[in-house]
Amino acid sequence: MHHPGPPRFIGVGSTINLAPRDPDPSAEYEWSVGSAPKGSDASVGRDPVEQFTPDVPGTYEIRLDAPDGEHALTVRVFPTSRKPPLPVDDGDDETEGDGGDGGDGSASGVLSSGISGGVSGGVSGGISGGVNGLSGGEAGRSAGEFADVSDDVFHGGAGGRPRLRLDGRIEEEEVVLSATPKPAPGADVPAGGFAVEFLVDDRDPLSDSALTIEGHEARIDRADLPGYSRIHAVAVDPANDTYSVSDAVAIAPTEDGRVVVDRLNEPPAWSRSITLYEIYVRTFADGDEPTFEAITDRLPELAEFGVDCIWLTPVLQNDGFDHGYNITDFFSIADDLGTREEFEAFVDEAHDYGISVLFDLVLNHSAREHEFFRRAKAGDPEYRDWYEWESQEEDAPATYFDWPYIANFNFDNLHVRRHLLDVVDEWAPSVDGFRCDMAWAVPTSFWQEIRDRVKSHDREFLLLDETIPYVPEFHELCFDVHFDTTLYHNLRQIGHGEMPARAVVDAIRQRAETGFPDHAGFLQYMENHDETRFLEECGRPETEAAAGAIFTLPGIPLLYAGQEIGERTRRETISWADTDEELRSHYRALNDLRRERPALGPGGAFEPVEIDAVHDGVVAYAREADGERLVVVLNFAPMPEHVSLPGERVESIDLVSGSDVDTPSGDLRVESVAVVSAENQR
């Protein structure tokens, strides 16, 4: 079906991408504005892929005339005129120099973009100083088109954006949908102060008239449910002109007369408690041959350590740079790594050890060595329009940040979309999820199509986005888990002594302040293949404390291969023989504790804890679940600190080290991280 997808929720002046799904590049498609609010002059062009920018608040209906009939798309527009910021150079793999060195690896690029700590306007990391090397419209897409985001994401009203969760239940002969709105942290808005709007998905047979709406609930008579249908909801704060990221459920009647309700934005259950391990495929294994067989040899060690999910950097044919992000053939495994059969054998072996595998999905660009780009540059009319061009006259392809070895795909071309959807179909059945490279540089509507595509075959398929800074709207039927770029940035700044340790707590709070719903998943990392090693840059005590953070804060911890053994090089062959056993034991103890204690897991509540300490490199917080309360104390200071917890009654045994950390004065002596049991305060 060519229907363009779910309803859109945006602000006045924001731009959304319109494209037919599952496109036939040889077919004809035509867009039109079916209905619009009074006073609107907004229009849409006649190309198969278009942009639409609403000019007044209200509800619009956009129509698509396609080979399989006419389709309607509802666009709900809220009153706002604020603009999103540009994306930040993340120091990624396609930079100038060695073909993908990533510069100096500083803080995912956010430091080089003019950030000096703190949060500005609700954006991850607080953007200032613009974006290095981005030429905006000359690159073919404006800033607002990187992700189809609403303006309120970045500059919400007092206290930030509201949040919303939509649940469903069966009550006798009715399906009841309950929306739970929540204010942003610090916002003085009672639950009753929010309006909730419900929208039936235009793709489904359920009619709007079948919903009986009372306040924050919608009811549907089971007799009026004609088949699989999706309902979307959004919370609105009229006083501050802000609105939430939408949530959605699917309602499916079964053959045996039951009705199943599915929360569509909920991450896969298995992903909530994983320890993710990134493997830079060409420098991970011992010896000179970085093959899948050599990587397989280390699976027993990873499984024993507690790793249960692996992210492989790209494994496809490329232009020869070891990072692999400059792809020359999206359907073939790189020759130096092995064959397709050997790749699939590696995945099967990982599964035997209880380890899931994420495939690094690169969709924004190809290498300039790709056959299609070579033909485009040679003037082949069949492929010229596959790419964006900085300068047609000089044959200069558009890229971000002056990356010299890649060329951006043109997503206005249906041939490109068809080709990349075929790439998704090729690899999704072989793996457990995608880590989506440069997600901000691909239209949101395309990610939503990919999500529907992979989830229709495997509801538990995981989608992880690399977006810097993170974007709350990407949890609207796009991705399950998001890189926590704010936490990464703050950990680096704390490690350098340029932020107080309480910035760890600020990072967790900011997830809600920017509008992420509580059910969004976050990847917590202190280094990866784009960054210098934390140990090398910040020091040993700071590294141990940061490790404590990523394993005890609410989220998914990421280890970059070699991090756990004290590897100091970023992309060189890992020196397994030089393992720092003490550091490895520290990581292992943290990982084991997280698995053993539900309070540290996905269901554990999070709460800042008052402390009394001399050094501002100390912070504490509590995690609580199933009647257990644990207090975590992190010490980023270069020396052990005596820490008092005035509001807590705690035991003196550190659950990480097993040591008694009590002192004669009753304080806790904390070297880098301590986790202690506390009296439940509920």
XYZ file of C-alpha atoms in Angstrom:
682
model
C 0.000 0.000 0.000
C 1.302 3.438 -0.948
C -0.397 5.307 1.918
C 2.101 7.845 3.358
C 1.823 6.609 6.949
C 0.556 7.641 10.373
C -0.945 11.026 11.292
C 1.569 13.808 11.859
C 1.692 16.141 14.847
C 3.683 19.307 14.188
C 3.851 23.052 14.844
C 3.036 25.915 12.536
C 6.012 26.633 10.285
C 7.513 23.148 10.626
C 8.055 21.148 7.455
C 7.162 17.512 6.971
C 8.265 15.115 4.268
C 5.546 13.465 2.175
C 6.292 10.310 0.218
C 4.371 7.259 -0.978
C 5.308 4.077 0.849
C 6.589 0.970 -0.900
C 6.997 3.101 -4.021
C 6.970 1.988 -7.620
C 9.430 4.417 -9.234
C 7.753 3.994 -12.626
C 4.301 4.938 -11.318
C 2.670 8.356 -11.028
C 1.812 9.968 -7.691
C 0.080 13.285 -7.083
C -0.388 15.243 -3.837
C -3.051 17.775 -2.919
C -4.458 19.564 0.127
C -7.880 18.040 0.670
C -8.921 20.317 3.503
C -7.278 22.988 5.643
C -8.176 25.309 8.522
C -9.728 28.654 7.737
C -7.147 31.210 6.677
C -4.593 28.714 5.437
C -2.825 29.250 2.127
C -0.565 26.217 2.519
C -0.138 24.124 -0.584
C 1.778 21.081 -1.722
C 3.660 20.481 -4.976
C 3.074 17.828 -7.593
C 6.250 15.756 -7.366
C 6.127 12.164 -6.032
C 8.041 13.298 -2.902
C 7.050 16.658 -1.488
C 7.413 18.926 1.540
C 4.471 20.474 3.335
C 4.643 23.494 5.644
C 1.382 24.411 7.409
C 0.782 28.114 8.019
C -2.023 28.183 10.595
C -3.012 25.873 13.468
C -5.681 23.260 13.006
C -6.204 19.973 11.190
C -5.220 19.429 7.570
C -6.011 16.539 5.262
C -3.359 15.804 2.666
C -4.364 13.536 -0.204
C -2.222 11.236 -2.297
C -3.461 9.933 -5.640
C -1.540 6.676 -6.163
C -1.824 3.594 -8.387
C -3.688 1.742 -5.604
C -6.203 4.555 -5.084
C -6.516 7.813 -3.151
C -5.146 8.047 0.373
C -5.775 10.639 3.092
C -3.208 11.767 5.681
C -4.222 13.786 8.749
C -1.797 16.499 9.855
C -2.579 18.046 13.238
C -0.879 21.430 13.581
C -0.336 23.308 16.830
C 0.327 27.032 17.351
C 4.046 27.711 17.443
C 6.566 29.582 15.354
C 9.826 28.416 16.826
C 12.468 26.729 14.694
C 14.595 23.670 15.484
C 18.380 23.951 15.659
C 20.743 22.497 13.134
C 22.235 19.069 13.831
C 25.679 18.855 15.360
C 28.817 17.505 13.693
C 29.298 14.226 15.517
C 32.864 13.615 14.386
C 31.607 10.555 12.522
C 33.348 8.193 10.217
C 33.417 10.010 6.896
C 35.583 12.995 7.820
C 38.573 14.286 5.924
C 42.037 12.944 6.588
C 42.339 9.186 6.614
C 38.941 8.646 5.081
C 37.065 8.509 8.333
C 39.281 9.287 11.278
C 36.642 11.316 13.043
C 38.952 14.183 13.986
C 40.096 14.314 17.588
C 37.075 12.429 18.864
C 35.935 15.211 21.151
C 32.544 14.675 22.747
C 30.648 13.447 19.695
C 31.419 16.741 18.047
C 29.343 18.753 20.491
C 32.381 20.366 22.085
C 33.700 21.496 18.726
C 30.343 23.066 17.944
C 30.609 25.637 20.642
C 29.038 23.971 23.657
C 30.377 24.843 27.043
C 28.143 22.875 29.335
C 24.621 23.420 30.508
C 21.431 23.158 28.540
C 20.086 25.761 26.160
C 16.499 25.739 25.063
C 15.904 22.130 26.004
C 18.273 20.703 23.395
C 20.627 17.854 24.159
C 23.894 19.442 25.126
C 22.727 22.991 24.481
C 23.645 24.077 20.953
C 25.420 27.325 20.238
C 27.690 28.483 17.501
C 25.896 26.761 14.642
C 27.108 23.710 12.802
C 30.554 23.352 11.345
C 30.617 22.844 7.618
C 26.871 22.638 6.949
C 25.593 24.595 4.018
C 21.879 24.281 4.719
C 19.796 24.602 1.597
C 22.812 24.148 -0.677
C 23.058 20.588 0.593
C 19.548 19.911 -0.645
C 17.706 19.738 2.692
C 16.981 22.480 5.161
C 17.606 22.074 8.860
C 13.944 21.416 9.515
C 13.990 18.457 7.142
C 16.754 16.474 8.869
C 14.040 15.126 11.140
C 10.392 16.047 10.727
C 10.322 17.606 14.176
C 7.994 20.073 15.769
C 9.368 23.362 16.957
C 8.312 22.886 20.581
C 10.833 20.071 20.959
C 13.550 22.607 21.368
C 11.932 25.594 23.024
C 8.979 24.445 25.092
C 6.883 26.600 27.352
C 7.515 27.046 31.048
C 8.944 23.833 32.401
C 9.249 22.137 29.003
C 6.950 19.836 27.049
C 4.253 17.618 28.469
C 4.530 13.846 28.015
C 1.946 11.191 27.382
C 1.429 7.447 27.624
C -1.471 5.659 25.920
C -2.696 2.303 27.254
C -5.571 0.043 26.344
C -7.665 -2.518 28.181
C -10.759 -4.592 27.610
C -13.824 -3.951 29.779
C -16.604 -6.391 28.942
C -17.781 -5.318 25.467
C -15.635 -2.199 25.209
C -12.049 -1.368 24.400
C -10.945 1.442 26.716
C -7.995 3.647 25.796
C -6.524 5.627 28.687
C -4.153 8.519 28.078
C -1.929 9.572 30.970
C -0.454 13.046 30.499
C 2.439 14.216 32.663
C 3.982 17.665 32.998
C 7.646 18.237 32.317
C 9.879 18.366 35.412
C 9.381 21.686 37.145
C 6.164 22.525 35.299
C 3.271 23.470 37.558
C 0.507 21.894 35.505
C -1.981 19.473 37.107
C -2.966 16.380 35.125
C -6.387 17.913 34.610
C -4.773 20.942 33.007
C -3.945 18.976 29.858
C -6.260 18.281 26.980
C -5.847 14.968 25.153
C -6.646 14.519 21.475
C -7.264 11.098 19.916
C -6.817 10.389 16.198
C -7.686 7.213 14.328
C -5.019 6.194 11.838
C -6.115 7.072 8.287
C -4.828 3.707 7.013
C -7.237 1.624 9.080
C -10.942 0.725 8.831
C -11.976 2.141 12.218
C -13.891 5.403 11.919
C -13.514 8.462 14.143
C -17.208 8.210 14.993
C -16.579 4.833 16.665
C -14.687 6.597 19.480
C -16.569 7.933 22.477
C -14.200 10.399 24.131
C -14.538 11.531 27.718
C -11.614 13.561 29.024
C -8.488 11.427 28.833
C -10.296 8.233 27.822
C -11.682 6.927 24.546
C -14.063 3.969 24.374
C -14.803 1.714 21.427
C -17.599 -0.811 21.293
C -16.098 -4.164 20.296
C -18.924 -4.586 17.806
C -17.723 -1.426 16.013
C -14.158 -2.724 15.619
C -13.933 -3.823 11.964
C -10.328 -5.035 12.020
C -6.752 -4.112 12.916
C -6.752 -0.405 13.760
C -4.348 2.111 15.255
C -5.219 5.050 17.473
C -2.896 7.938 18.276
C -3.071 10.396 21.168
C -1.314 13.629 22.052
C -1.392 15.759 25.210
C -1.836 19.498 24.830
C -0.978 22.199 27.367
C -3.155 25.117 26.188
C -1.673 27.545 28.704
C 1.853 27.205 27.314
C 1.117 26.314 23.678
C 3.048 23.074 24.022
C 2.170 19.523 23.130
C 3.613 16.092 23.700
C 5.237 13.503 21.545
C 2.311 11.360 20.457
C 1.779 7.770 21.558
C -0.121 5.015 19.756
C -1.749 1.642 20.285
C -2.984 -1.000 17.864
C -6.212 -2.903 18.461
C -6.498 -6.291 16.776
C -9.502 -8.611 16.901
C -8.482 -12.291 16.857
C -10.165 -15.265 15.232
C -11.164 -16.677 18.609
C -13.090 -13.519 19.537
C -10.495 -11.840 21.716
C -9.092 -8.324 21.239
C -5.356 -7.705 21.588
C -3.997 -4.254 22.422
C -0.393 -3.480 21.443
C 1.568 -0.400 22.545
C 3.346 0.551 19.321
C 6.058 2.810 20.772
C 7.162 0.374 23.467
C 10.747 -0.876 22.977
C 11.189 -4.660 22.732
C 11.094 -6.189 26.209
C 14.408 -7.985 25.673
C 16.212 -4.720 24.921
C 15.435 -3.103 28.278
C 17.967 -5.035 30.317
C 20.758 -5.713 27.820
C 24.417 -4.817 28.049
C 25.352 -3.651 24.548
C 28.881 -4.196 23.249
C 30.191 -2.375 20.174
C 32.685 -4.244 18.009
C 34.822 -2.275 15.577
C 35.071 -5.256 13.284
C 38.522 -4.761 11.769
C 40.483 -4.259 14.993
C 38.616 -6.461 17.452
C 40.135 -9.894 16.933
C 43.669 -11.126 17.559
C 45.914 -11.714 14.560
C 46.060 -10.156 11.128
C 42.744 -11.413 9.760
C 39.646 -9.569 11.089
C 37.220 -12.258 9.945
C 33.845 -13.298 11.337
C 35.479 -16.542 12.397
C 38.042 -14.643 14.470
C 35.314 -12.516 16.066
C 33.334 -15.669 16.791
C 36.265 -17.032 18.790
C 35.680 -14.340 21.427
C 31.959 -14.963 21.884
C 32.433 -17.298 24.880
C 34.421 -14.614 26.709
C 31.814 -11.942 25.955
C 28.971 -14.173 27.086
C 30.807 -15.029 30.307
C 31.343 -11.312 30.946
C 27.597 -10.687 30.684
C 27.314 -9.182 27.206
C 23.994 -10.107 25.626
C 23.856 -7.831 22.579
C 26.532 -6.888 20.030
C 26.589 -3.927 17.658
C 28.882 -4.562 14.691
C 30.266 -1.583 12.790
C 29.429 -1.880 9.053
C 30.184 -5.235 7.450
C 29.337 -4.425 3.822
C 31.592 -3.819 0.825
C 33.260 -0.415 1.167
C 35.974 1.825 -0.245
C 38.763 0.402 1.896
C 38.730 2.609 4.985
C 38.592 0.387 8.038
C 35.479 1.951 9.579
C 33.348 0.633 6.723
C 30.833 3.503 6.626
C 31.632 4.408 3.006
C 29.665 1.628 1.347
C 30.145 0.558 -2.272
C 27.663 -2.352 -2.347
C 24.723 -2.470 0.057
C 23.931 -6.108 -0.694
C 27.319 -7.800 -0.247
C 29.477 -8.645 2.764
C 32.962 -7.117 2.720
C 35.486 -9.547 1.234
C 38.033 -9.075 4.023
C 35.513 -10.144 6.678
C 34.189 -13.271 5.025
C 31.172 -14.493 3.099
C 27.442 -14.026 3.598
C 27.299 -17.580 4.912
C 30.076 -16.856 7.426
C 28.295 -13.712 8.603
C 25.088 -15.637 9.177
C 27.016 -18.395 10.923
C 28.462 -15.761 13.265
C 24.949 -14.503 14.087
C 23.756 -18.055 14.721
C 26.722 -18.728 17.010
C 26.044 -15.487 18.898
C 22.445 -16.585 19.383
C 23.668 -19.874 20.789
C 25.439 -17.859 23.493
C 22.332 -15.779 24.189
C 23.748 -12.736 22.377
C 21.657 -10.645 19.975
C 23.264 -8.871 17.018
C 22.675 -5.324 15.715
C 23.525 -4.450 12.107
C 24.908 -0.953 11.434
C 22.450 0.437 8.873
C 23.874 3.280 6.754
C 21.218 4.956 4.597
C 22.134 8.628 4.301
C 24.915 8.171 1.754
C 27.064 5.897 -0.332
C 30.787 5.992 -0.983
C 31.867 8.028 -3.980
C 33.402 4.780 -5.173
C 29.921 3.265 -5.450
C 29.018 2.341 -9.017
C 25.866 4.461 -8.917
C 27.762 7.588 -7.875
C 30.441 7.027 -10.504
C 27.728 6.822 -13.134
C 26.018 9.886 -11.685
C 29.219 11.901 -11.831
C 29.812 10.746 -15.392
C 26.480 12.334 -16.298
C 24.360 9.201 -16.573
C 20.794 10.628 -16.431
C 19.528 7.428 -14.793
C 21.656 8.037 -11.691
C 22.376 11.766 -11.649
C 19.273 12.432 -9.575
C 20.096 9.655 -7.075
C 22.352 12.111 -5.248
C 22.216 15.633 -3.861
C 24.643 18.108 -5.401
C 26.418 21.004 -3.754
C 27.334 22.280 -7.204
C 26.042 20.730 -10.394
C 28.536 22.682 -12.477
C 31.541 21.419 -10.506
C 30.163 17.885 -10.025
C 30.454 18.402 -6.254
C 28.117 16.112 -4.296
C 26.421 17.354 -1.166
C 27.690 16.029 2.147
C 27.633 17.207 5.739
C 30.673 18.773 7.384
C 32.744 18.558 4.169
C 33.147 14.777 4.371
C 35.161 14.011 1.220
C 34.557 10.332 0.474
C 30.769 10.050 0.541
C 27.781 11.512 -1.306
C 24.328 12.101 0.155
C 21.437 10.232 -1.366
C 18.522 12.261 -2.707
C 15.444 11.016 -0.842
C 13.196 12.960 -3.225
C 13.981 10.236 -5.772
C 11.707 7.198 -5.565
C 14.428 4.981 -7.043
C 16.607 5.796 -4.022
C 13.830 4.986 -1.575
C 13.036 1.743 -3.385
C 16.708 0.733 -3.383
C 17.171 1.439 0.335
C 13.954 -0.341 1.303
C 15.318 -3.351 -0.544
C 18.496 -3.020 1.554
C 16.379 -3.119 4.723
C 14.530 -6.192 3.445
C 17.838 -7.874 2.621
C 19.422 -7.646 6.080
C 16.586 -7.404 8.623
C 15.798 -11.155 8.578
C 19.429 -11.983 9.419
C 19.813 -9.872 12.575
C 17.990 -8.739 15.716
C 18.014 -5.013 15.110
C 19.541 -2.003 13.380
C 21.827 0.655 14.782
C 20.797 3.473 12.430
C 23.716 5.649 11.384
C 23.196 9.405 11.044
C 19.483 8.999 11.710
C 18.995 12.773 11.789
C 20.039 13.010 8.110
C 17.286 10.704 6.818
C 13.649 11.895 6.558
C 11.517 10.898 9.524
C 8.808 9.567 7.240
C 11.316 7.080 5.834
C 12.274 5.829 9.306
C 8.592 5.408 10.121
C 8.165 3.314 6.998
C 11.192 1.207 7.901
C 9.820 0.662 11.408
C 6.482 -0.571 10.094
C 8.309 -2.755 7.600
C 10.583 -4.571 10.046
C 8.090 -4.715 12.930
C 5.456 -6.323 10.691
C 7.758 -9.342 10.406
C 9.335 -9.226 13.874
C 7.620 -7.164 16.576
C 10.750 -7.563 18.759
C 13.141 -6.099 16.170
C 15.190 -3.304 17.787
C 15.764 0.123 16.241
C 18.513 2.288 17.779
C 19.109 5.788 16.430
C 22.326 7.768 16.327
C 21.048 11.330 16.491
C 23.145 14.183 17.873
C 21.484 15.979 19.568
C 18.690 13.558 20.362
C 15.191 14.290 19.049
C 12.067 13.404 21.101
C 9.943 13.091 17.954
C 12.102 10.137 16.980
C 10.125 8.139 19.545
C 6.998 8.699 17.467
C 6.877 5.380 15.599
C 10.534 5.633 14.537
C 13.033 4.259 17.075
C 13.020 2.263 20.291
C 16.283 3.419 21.864
C 18.197 6.685 21.502
C 21.830 7.648 22.018
C 21.881 9.718 25.218
C 24.114 12.422 23.841
C 23.522 14.688 26.833
C 24.722 12.107 29.336
C 27.783 11.413 27.193
C 28.622 15.103 26.965
C 28.119 15.689 30.672
C 30.240 12.677 31.647
C 33.101 14.007 29.542
C 32.782 17.471 31.028
C 32.655 16.042 34.547
C 35.672 13.881 33.756
C 37.575 17.004 32.737
C 36.513 18.824 35.888
C 34.506 21.349 33.870
C 31.102 20.378 35.277
C 30.025 19.342 38.773
C 29.020 15.700 39.113
C 25.378 16.660 39.645
C 25.268 17.127 35.844
C 24.755 13.348 35.718
C 21.378 13.846 37.376
C 20.685 16.843 35.125
C 21.149 14.613 32.065
C 18.502 12.159 33.267
C 16.122 14.999 34.073
C 16.663 16.512 30.643
C 15.206 13.472 28.907
C 11.821 14.440 30.295
C 12.369 18.176 29.937
C 12.909 17.858 26.185
C 9.744 15.796 25.840
C 10.805 12.149 25.709
C 8.085 9.901 27.133
C 8.916 7.678 30.075
C 8.805 4.552 27.892
C 11.638 5.740 25.606
C 14.866 3.761 25.846
C 18.304 5.388 26.116
C 21.799 4.155 25.311
C 24.279 5.244 27.996
C 27.842 5.483 26.747
C 31.113 7.102 27.732
C 33.018 6.231 24.549
C 32.575 4.591 21.158
C 34.483 4.326 17.884
C 34.067 8.058 17.219
C 35.521 9.171 20.551
C 38.850 9.103 22.309
C 38.963 6.591 25.141
C 37.594 8.001 28.386
C 40.499 6.478 30.281
C 43.032 8.172 28.037
C 41.316 11.548 28.136
C 40.006 11.797 31.696
C 41.960 9.424 33.925
C 41.457 6.250 35.953
C 39.326 7.445 38.930
C 37.050 9.369 36.579
C 36.728 6.324 34.316
C 35.661 4.076 37.186
C 33.055 6.634 38.297
C 31.721 7.095 34.755
C 31.456 3.313 34.432
C 29.404 3.365 37.615
C 27.097 5.905 36.012
C 26.353 4.023 32.789
C 25.620 0.794 34.676
C 23.447 2.238 37.452
C 21.481 5.038 35.759
C 18.173 4.139 34.055
C 19.116 3.034 30.564
C 21.149 0.582 28.497
C 24.915 0.552 29.112
C 27.247 0.440 26.109
C 30.775 -0.919 26.207
C 33.047 -0.153 23.276
C 35.275 -3.178 22.681
C 38.426 -2.904 24.799
C 36.896 -0.369 27.179
C 36.541 -3.029 29.850
C 40.240 -3.985 29.725
C 41.714 -0.473 29.688
C 42.422 -0.177 25.947
C 43.719 3.327 25.237
C 43.654 3.452 21.437
C 40.434 4.232 19.627
C 40.598 2.165 16.447
C 43.855 0.256 16.646
C 43.995 -3.488 17.167
C 42.967 -4.213 20.749
C 45.806 -5.367 23.009
C 44.014 -8.254 24.698
C 47.290 -9.496 26.172
C 47.633 -6.248 28.137
C 44.301 -6.538 29.920
C 43.948 -4.411 33.045
C 42.418 -7.126 35.207
C 41.464 -4.753 38.020
C 39.513 -2.509 35.670
C 37.891 -5.488 33.981
C 36.776 -6.768 37.393
C 35.284 -3.335 38.133
C 33.184 -3.409 34.952
C 32.235 -7.029 35.565
C 31.083 -6.270 39.115
C 28.947 -3.361 37.897
C 27.385 -5.455 35.154
C 26.681 -8.346 37.528
C 25.127 -6.030 40.105
C 22.840 -4.463 37.515
C 21.593 -7.913 36.547
C 21.127 -9.112 40.123
C 19.286 -6.084 41.502
C 15.953 -5.143 39.899
C 16.271 -1.634 41.351
C 19.144 -0.969 38.919
C 17.213 -2.389 35.990
C 14.607 -0.955 33.616
C 11.854 -1.001 36.244
C 13.809 0.867 38.891
C 12.622 4.341 39.860
C 15.209 7.127 39.856
C 15.561 9.901 42.431
C 18.360 12.400 43.212
C 19.756 12.109 46.738
C 21.046 14.913 48.934
C 24.737 14.641 49.846
C 27.293 16.421 51.967
C 30.773 16.252 50.403
C 33.750 18.565 50.031
C 34.339 18.009 46.322
C 31.748 18.931 43.670
C 32.790 15.822 41.762
C 30.494 13.738 43.983
C 26.839 12.963 43.253
C 24.310 10.483 44.616
C 20.965 9.119 43.518
C 18.604 6.329 44.499
C 17.143 3.498 42.434
C 14.153 1.628 43.798
C 12.065 -1.389 42.782
C 10.232 -4.306 44.373
C 10.643 -2.854 47.864
C 14.414 -2.455 47.521
C 16.111 0.935 47.627
C 19.727 1.340 46.571
C 21.773 4.532 46.836
C 24.514 5.050 44.275
C 27.379 7.438 45.074
C 29.737 8.466 42.264
C 33.052 10.167 43.007
C 34.804 11.767 40.037
C 37.349 13.468 42.296
C 40.989 12.309 41.989
C 41.049 11.134 45.629
C 38.619 9.136 47.828
C 35.907 11.281 49.396
C 33.993 11.041 52.672
C 30.322 11.438 51.799
C 27.371 12.014 54.105
C 23.807 11.175 53.031
C 21.645 13.294 55.392
C 18.282 12.024 54.200
C 19.128 8.324 53.980
C 19.629 5.413 56.355
C 22.052 3.133 54.559
C 24.067 0.006 55.184
C 27.835 0.237 54.999
C 28.645 -2.616 52.587
C 29.433 -1.484 49.052
C 27.610 -3.927 46.774
C 30.104 -3.320 43.947
C 33.322 -4.171 45.782
C 31.922 -6.060 48.758
C 33.918 -3.793 51.080
C 32.769 -2.005 54.208
C 32.888 1.704 53.330
C 31.796 3.013 56.741
C 33.999 5.510 58.609
C 34.198 6.372 62.331
C 32.215 9.537 61.646
C 29.426 7.580 59.987
C 30.212 8.900 56.501
C 30.851 6.648 53.525
C 34.357 6.494 52.104
C 33.906 6.400 48.332
C 36.811 5.871 45.970
C 34.965 5.984 42.635
C 31.553 4.341 42.962
C 29.652 2.772 45.836
C 26.207 1.186 45.813
C 24.638 0.648 49.233
C 21.308 -0.659 50.430
C 19.028 1.949 51.971
C 15.863 1.973 54.018
C 12.816 2.081 51.811
C 11.172 5.493 52.170
C 7.833 4.680 50.595
